[in-house]
PDB file of C-alpha atoms in Angstrom:
ATOM      1  CA  MET A 245      45.913 -95.578 -98.266  1.00  0.00           C
ATOM      2  CA  ALA A 246      44.901 -93.681-101.336  1.00  0.00           C
ATOM      3  CA  PHE A 247      47.198 -90.576-102.428  1.00  0.00           C
ATOM      4  CA  VAL A 248      45.584 -87.650-100.401  1.00  0.00           C
ATOM      5  CA  SER A 249      44.736 -83.947-102.738  1.00  0.00           C
ATOM      6  CA  GLU A 250      46.075 -81.089-100.844  1.00  0.00           C
ATOM      7  CA  LYS A 251      41.747 -80.213-100.867  1.00  0.00           C
ATOM      8  CA  ILE A 252      41.326 -82.845 -98.545  1.00  0.00           C
ATOM      9  CA  ILE A 253      44.544 -82.104 -96.593  1.00  0.00           C
ATOM     10  CA  ASP A 254      43.336 -78.736 -96.080  1.00  0.00           C
ATOM     11  CA  GLU A 255      39.374 -79.493 -95.065  1.00  0.00           C
ATOM     12  CA  ILE A 256      41.172 -81.809 -92.424  1.00  0.00           C
ATOM     13  CA  THR A 257      43.160 -78.706 -91.135  1.00  0.00           C
ATOM     14  CA  GLY A 258      40.296 -76.692 -91.206  1.00  0.00           C
ATOM     15  CA  ARG A 259      38.662 -79.293 -89.265  1.00  0.00           C
ATOM     16  CA  ILE A 260      41.265 -79.730 -86.651  1.00  0.00           C
ATOM     17  CA  ASP A 261      41.637 -77.549 -83.520  1.00  0.00           C
ATOM     18  CA  ILE A 262      44.953 -78.062 -82.766  1.00  0.00           C
ATOM     19  CA  VAL A 263      44.543 -77.347 -79.220  1.00  0.00           C
ATOM     20  CA  GLU A 264      41.789 -79.527 -78.410  1.00  0.00           C
ATOM     21  CA  LEU A 265      44.456 -82.312 -80.435  1.00  0.00           C
ATOM     22  CA  ILE A 266      47.591 -81.886 -78.410  1.00  0.00           C
ATOM     23  CA  SER A 267      45.455 -81.141 -74.576  1.00  0.00           C
ATOM     24  CA  SER A 268      44.132 -84.858 -75.366  1.00  0.00           C
ATOM     25  CA  TYR A 269      48.079 -85.744 -74.970  1.00  0.00           C
ATOM     26  CA  ILE A 270      49.572 -83.289 -72.528  1.00  0.00           C
ATOM     27  CA  PRO A 271      47.994 -80.538 -70.188  1.00  0.00           C
ATOM     28  CA  LEU A 272      48.391 -76.952 -71.103  1.00  0.00           C
ATOM     29  CA  LYS A 273      47.995 -73.722 -69.832  1.00  0.00           C
ATOM     30  CA  ARG A 274      46.212 -70.873 -71.180  1.00  0.00           C
ATOM     31  CA  ILE A 275      48.691 -67.893 -71.591  1.00  0.00           C
ATOM     32  CA  GLY A 276      47.316 -64.719 -73.262  1.00  0.00           C
ATOM     33  CA  ARG A 277      45.994 -65.968 -76.640  1.00  0.00           C
ATOM     34  CA  ASN A 278      48.400 -68.712 -76.550  1.00  0.00           C
ATOM     35  CA  TYR A 279      48.944 -71.911 -74.574  1.00  0.00           C
ATOM     36  CA  LYS A 280      51.949 -73.492 -73.118  1.00  0.00           C
ATOM     37  CA  ALA A 281      53.583 -76.736 -71.923  1.00  0.00           C
ATOM     38  CA  LEU A 282      56.599 -78.904 -70.823  1.00  0.00           C
ATOM     39  CA  CYS A 283      57.647 -79.916 -74.064  1.00  0.00           C
ATOM     40  CA  PRO A 284      56.618 -83.843 -74.755  1.00  0.00           C
ATOM     41  CA  PHE A 285      59.603 -84.273 -76.989  1.00  0.00           C
ATOM     42  CA  HIS A 286      62.337 -83.520 -74.443  1.00  0.00           C
ATOM     43  CA  HIS A 287      63.143 -82.997 -70.606  1.00  0.00           C
ATOM     44  CA  GLU A 288      62.645 -79.167 -69.357  1.00  0.00           C
ATOM     45  CA  LYS A 289      61.608 -77.670 -66.047  1.00  0.00           C
ATOM     46  CA  THR A 290      59.888 -74.769 -67.390  1.00  0.00           C
ATOM     47  CA  ALA A 291      57.375 -74.647 -70.000  1.00  0.00           C
ATOM     48  CA  SER A 292      58.765 -73.593 -73.302  1.00  0.00           C
ATOM     49  CA  PHE A 293      56.502 -75.302 -75.807  1.00  0.00           C
ATOM     50  CA  VAL A 294      53.691 -73.004 -77.154  1.00  0.00           C
ATOM     51  CA  ILE A 295      50.558 -73.363 -79.041  1.00  0.00           C
ATOM     52  CA  ASN A 296      49.281 -70.943 -81.430  1.00  0.00           C
ATOM     53  CA  PRO A 297      45.621 -71.569 -81.806  1.00  0.00           C
ATOM     54  CA  ASP A 298      45.057 -68.674 -84.427  1.00  0.00           C
ATOM     55  CA  ARG A 299      47.974 -69.926 -87.110  1.00  0.00           C
ATOM     56  CA  GLN A 300      47.024 -73.857 -85.874  1.00  0.00           C
ATOM     57  CA  ILE A 301      50.808 -74.383 -85.303  1.00  0.00           C
ATOM     58  CA  PHE A 302      53.075 -74.965 -82.076  1.00  0.00           C
ATOM     59  CA  HIS A 303      56.766 -74.244 -81.431  1.00  0.00           C
ATOM     60  CA  CYS A 304      58.838 -75.331 -78.728  1.00  0.00           C
ATOM     61  CA  PHE A 305      61.841 -72.531 -77.816  1.00  0.00           C
ATOM     62  CA  GLY A 306      63.647 -75.000 -76.059  1.00  0.00           C
ATOM     63  CA  CYS A 307      64.346 -77.952 -78.675  1.00  0.00           C
ATOM     64  CA  GLY A 308      63.269 -76.226 -81.775  1.00  0.00           C
ATOM     65  CA  VAL A 309      60.424 -78.371 -82.847  1.00  0.00           C
ATOM     66  CA  GLY A 310      57.318 -77.115 -84.382  1.00  0.00           C
ATOM     67  CA  GLY A 311      54.427 -77.658 -86.840  1.00  0.00           C
ATOM     68  CA  ASN A 312      51.159 -78.359 -86.944  1.00  0.00           C
ATOM     69  CA  ALA A 313      48.620 -80.943 -86.434  1.00  0.00           C
ATOM     70  CA  PHE A 314      49.760 -83.554 -88.646  1.00  0.00           C
ATOM     71  CA  SER A 315      53.785 -82.566 -87.527  1.00  0.00           C
ATOM     72  CA  PHE A 316      52.412 -83.318 -83.817  1.00  0.00           C
ATOM     73  CA  LEU A 317      51.064 -86.449 -84.465  1.00  0.00           C
ATOM     74  CA  MET A 318      53.758 -87.791 -86.155  1.00  0.00           C
ATOM     75  CA  GLN A 319      56.333 -87.001 -83.776  1.00  0.00           C
ATOM     76  CA  TYR A 320      54.238 -87.827 -80.365  1.00  0.00           C
ATOM     77  CA  GLU A 321      52.535 -91.144 -82.048  1.00  0.00           C
ATOM     78  CA  ARG A 322      55.803 -91.918 -84.288  1.00  0.00           C
ATOM     79  CA  LEU A 323      53.494 -91.804 -87.300  1.00  0.00           C
ATOM     80  CA  SER A 324      54.269 -91.697 -91.035  1.00  0.00           C
ATOM     81  CA  PHE A 325      52.584 -88.392 -92.808  1.00  0.00           C
ATOM     82  CA  PRO A 326      49.887 -91.027 -94.511  1.00  0.00           C
ATOM     83  CA  GLU A 327      49.256 -92.394 -91.174  1.00  0.00           C
ATOM     84  CA  ALA A 328      48.807 -89.143 -89.444  1.00  0.00           C
ATOM     85  CA  VAL A 329      46.691 -87.896 -92.260  1.00  0.00           C
ATOM     86  CA  GLU A 330      44.336 -90.879 -91.665  1.00  0.00           C
ATOM     87  CA  LEU A 331      43.693 -90.442 -88.261  1.00  0.00           C
ATOM     88  CA  LEU A 332      43.206 -86.841 -88.280  1.00  0.00           C
ATOM     89  CA  ALA A 333      40.824 -87.630 -91.103  1.00  0.00           C
ATOM     90  CA  LYS A 334      38.860 -89.901 -88.702  1.00  0.00           C
ATOM     91  CA  LYS A 335      38.652 -87.554 -85.771  1.00  0.00           C
ATOM     92  CA  ALA A 336      37.593 -84.763 -88.046  1.00  0.00           C
ATOM     93  CA  GLY A 337      34.724 -86.934 -90.072  1.00  0.00           C
ATOM     94  CA  VAL A 338      36.837 -86.445 -93.258  1.00  0.00           C
ATOM     95  CA  GLU A 339      36.208 -89.132 -95.717  1.00  0.00           C
ATOM     96  CA  ILE A 340      39.327 -90.104 -97.995  1.00  0.00           C
ATOM     97  CA  PRO A 341      38.291 -91.328-101.286  1.00  0.00           C
ATOM     98  CA  GLN A 342      39.694 -94.648-102.035  1.00  0.00           C
ATOM     99  CA  GLU A 343      41.826 -95.720-104.829  1.00  0.00           C
ATOM    100  CA  SER A 344      40.567 -99.060-106.404  1.00  0.00           C
ATOM    101  CA  GLY A 345      43.533-101.628-106.276  1.00  0.00           C
ATOM    102  CA  SER A 346      46.929-101.369-103.921  1.00  0.00           C
ATOM    103  CA  ARG A 347      49.322 -99.100-103.290  1.00  0.00           C
ATOM    104  CA  LEU A 348      51.462-100.533-106.484  1.00  0.00           C
ATOM    105  CA  ASP A 349      48.988-102.117-108.338  1.00  0.00           C
ATOM    106  CA  LYS A 350      50.523-104.998-110.630  1.00  0.00           C
ATOM    107  CA  SER A 351      48.487-104.394-113.442  1.00  0.00           C
ATOM    108  CA  ALA A 352      49.186-100.278-113.364  1.00  0.00           C
ATOM    109  CA  GLY A 353      51.497 -99.298-116.091  1.00  0.00           C
ATOM    110  CA  GLU A 354      55.122 -98.789-115.457  1.00  0.00           C
ATOM    111  CA  SER A 355      54.895 -95.117-115.366  1.00  0.00           C
ATOM    112  CA  THR A 356      51.724 -95.116-112.933  1.00  0.00           C
ATOM    113  CA  GLN A 357      53.987 -97.737-110.788  1.00  0.00           C
ATOM    114  CA  LEU A 358      57.124 -95.760-110.496  1.00  0.00           C
ATOM    115  CA  TYR A 359      54.899 -92.830-109.821  1.00  0.00           C
ATOM    116  CA  LYS A 360      53.685 -94.021-106.638  1.00  0.00           C
ATOM    117  CA  VAL A 361      57.185 -95.528-105.702  1.00  0.00           C
ATOM    118  CA  ASN A 362      58.475 -91.986-106.002  1.00  0.00           C
ATOM    119  CA  GLU A 363      55.472 -90.917-103.845  1.00  0.00           C
ATOM    120  CA  LEU A 364      56.038 -93.256-100.934  1.00  0.00           C
ATOM    121  CA  ALA A 365      59.927 -92.251-100.960  1.00  0.00           C
ATOM    122  CA  ALA A 366      58.451 -88.357-100.434  1.00  0.00           C
ATOM    123  CA  ASP A 367      56.098 -89.596 -97.799  1.00  0.00           C
ATOM    124  CA  PHE A 368      59.288 -91.178 -96.032  1.00  0.00           C
ATOM    125  CA  TYR A 369      61.225 -87.774 -96.601  1.00  0.00           C
ATOM    126  CA  VAL A 370      58.485 -85.764 -95.252  1.00  0.00           C
ATOM    127  CA  SER A 371      58.099 -88.221 -92.173  1.00  0.00           C
ATOM    128  CA  PHE A 372      61.534 -88.167 -91.328  1.00  0.00           C
ATOM    129  CA  LEU A 373      61.719 -84.349 -91.123  1.00  0.00           C
ATOM    130  CA  ASN A 374      59.322 -84.790 -88.024  1.00  0.00           C
ATOM    131  CA  THR A 375      61.428 -86.842 -85.825  1.00  0.00           C
ATOM    132  CA  LYS A 376      63.871 -86.125 -82.922  1.00  0.00           C
ATOM    133  CA  GLU A 377      66.783 -86.595 -85.398  1.00  0.00           C
ATOM    134  CA  SER A 378      65.564 -83.547 -87.363  1.00  0.00           C
ATOM    135  CA  VAL A 379      65.900 -80.863 -85.075  1.00  0.00           C
ATOM    136  CA  TYR A 380      68.792 -79.131 -86.985  1.00  0.00           C
ATOM    137  CA  ALA A 381      67.134 -79.159 -90.195  1.00  0.00           C
ATOM    138  CA  LEU A 382      64.037 -77.840 -88.865  1.00  0.00           C
ATOM    139  CA  ASP A 383      66.191 -75.104 -87.400  1.00  0.00           C
ATOM    140  CA  TYR A 384      67.954 -74.490 -90.396  1.00  0.00           C
ATOM    141  CA  LEU A 385      64.864 -74.170 -92.279  1.00  0.00           C
ATOM    142  CA  GLN A 386      63.736 -71.693 -89.527  1.00  0.00           C
ATOM    143  CA  LYS A 387      66.971 -69.486 -90.078  1.00  0.00           C
ATOM    144  CA  ARG A 388      66.486 -69.591 -93.856  1.00  0.00           C
ATOM    145  CA  GLY A 389      62.861 -68.192 -93.236  1.00  0.00           C
ATOM    146  CA  ILE A 390      61.072 -70.786 -94.498  1.00  0.00           C
ATOM    147  CA  SER A 391      57.742 -71.309 -92.999  1.00  0.00           C
ATOM    148  CA  GLU A 392      55.540 -74.247 -91.799  1.00  0.00           C
ATOM    149  CA  GLU A 393      53.442 -73.638 -94.683  1.00  0.00           C
ATOM    150  CA  THR A 394      56.045 -73.711 -97.017  1.00  0.00           C
ATOM    151  CA  VAL A 395      57.237 -77.007 -95.623  1.00  0.00           C
ATOM    152  CA  LEU A 396      54.044 -78.616 -96.223  1.00  0.00           C
ATOM    153  CA  LYS A 397      53.208 -77.174 -99.471  1.00  0.00           C
ATOM    154  CA  PHE A 398      56.191 -78.132-101.008  1.00  0.00           C
ATOM    155  CA  LYS A 399      56.196 -81.519 -98.868  1.00  0.00           C
ATOM    156  CA  LEU A 400      59.726 -80.958 -97.811  1.00  0.00           C
ATOM    157  CA  GLY A 401      61.797 -83.723 -96.036  1.00  0.00           C
ATOM    158  CA  MET A 402      64.779 -84.796 -95.221  1.00  0.00           C
ATOM    159  CA  ALA A 403      66.708 -88.105 -95.207  1.00  0.00           C
ATOM    160  CA  PRO A 404      68.231 -89.963 -92.294  1.00  0.00           C
ATOM    161  CA  ASP A 405      72.153 -90.409 -91.999  1.00  0.00           C
ATOM    162  CA  LYS A 406      71.915 -94.094 -93.338  1.00  0.00           C
ATOM    163  CA  TRP A 407      72.824 -95.257 -96.562  1.00  0.00           C
ATOM    164  CA  ASP A 408      69.858 -97.895 -97.129  1.00  0.00           C
ATOM    165  CA  ALA A 409      67.032 -96.348 -95.123  1.00  0.00           C
ATOM    166  CA  LEU A 410      64.572 -95.575 -97.487  1.00  0.00           C
ATOM    167  CA  LEU A 411      65.836 -99.053 -99.669  1.00  0.00           C
ATOM    168  CA  ASN A 412      64.694-100.540 -96.037  1.00  0.00           C
ATOM    169  CA  PHE A 413      61.772 -98.745 -95.891  1.00  0.00           C
ATOM    170  CA  LEU A 414      60.721 -99.686 -99.761  1.00  0.00           C
ATOM    171  CA  ARG A 415      61.196-103.108 -99.154  1.00  0.00           C
ATOM    172  CA  GLY A 416      59.376-103.318 -95.880  1.00  0.00           C
ATOM    173  CA  LYS A 417      56.228-101.744 -98.312  1.00  0.00           C
ATOM    174  CA  ASN A 418      56.664-104.895-100.706  1.00  0.00           C
ATOM    175  CA  VAL A 419      58.056-102.766-103.309  1.00  0.00           C
ATOM    176  CA  PRO A 420      59.849-104.668-105.837  1.00  0.00           C
ATOM    177  CA  LEU A 421      63.911-104.407-106.132  1.00  0.00           C
ATOM    178  CA  GLY A 422      63.977-103.659-109.710  1.00  0.00           C
ATOM    179  CA  LEU A 423      61.172-101.163-109.579  1.00  0.00           C
ATOM    180  CA  ILE A 424      62.658 -98.863-107.045  1.00  0.00           C
ATOM    181  CA  GLU A 425      66.282 -99.231-108.904  1.00  0.00           C
ATOM    182  CA  LYS A 426      64.322 -98.191-112.456  1.00  0.00           C
ATOM    183  CA  ALA A 427      62.520 -94.929-110.238  1.00  0.00           C
ATOM    184  CA  GLY A 428      66.259 -93.760-109.582  1.00  0.00           C
ATOM    185  CA  LEU A 429      65.854 -94.253-105.810  1.00  0.00           C
ATOM    186  CA  VAL A 430      69.070 -96.844-105.115  1.00  0.00           C
ATOM    187  CA  ILE A 431      72.203 -97.381-107.144  1.00  0.00           C
ATOM    188  CA  ALA A 432      73.622-100.484-107.277  1.00  0.00           C
ATOM    189  CA  LYS A 433      77.505-101.075-105.173  1.00  0.00           C
ATOM    190  CA  GLU A 434      79.926-102.382-106.995  1.00  0.00           C
ATOM    191  CA  SER A 435      80.665-105.142-103.786  1.00  0.00           C
ATOM    192  CA  GLY A 436      77.041-106.173-104.411  1.00  0.00           C
ATOM    193  CA  GLY A 437      73.872-104.603-102.653  1.00  0.00           C
ATOM    194  CA  TYR A 438      72.480-101.318-103.104  1.00  0.00           C
ATOM    195  CA  TYR A 439      72.460 -98.072-101.381  1.00  0.00           C
ATOM    196  CA  ASP A 440      69.883 -94.728-101.502  1.00  0.00           C
TER     197      ASP A 440
END
């Protein structure tokens, strides 16, 4: 998928109703201005999953998970951020401009390729912030007063607790090892191999 500008993300967000989106996955009950449900991300008997249609966000007071339409899809469908953007763009009827060439165009200059590798790495960390393993990180951000809007605007992410998670992700995207190393995303081990 091509790089998607903030303008396109905002257009998608403006056209998607989070209540409609989430209700297509789980049953919701209207409580005043908000909607409630049993959280789909952890087992509970009392509904603590709240959707605020005015702010277009959700939050579970049981497990601490929260976010917007993109975050919900990423967690519920186990999608990466680019995949969630693509799916919501289709639902919203927003066309994403396509780049010419592949994500890592071999004919592109080295600086362009390095930029694309770092963009892939950023997408990886952003998508990991919206997994079940990130509950503590999201709780930490919330305690620091960092809003969901700030998390999205600055593309904050989280690294998984593995030495080679990014390396494996990028290799799975057919990014050459030399380019990953040149981008400064991995370091060679003395014993051989690499780590993030």
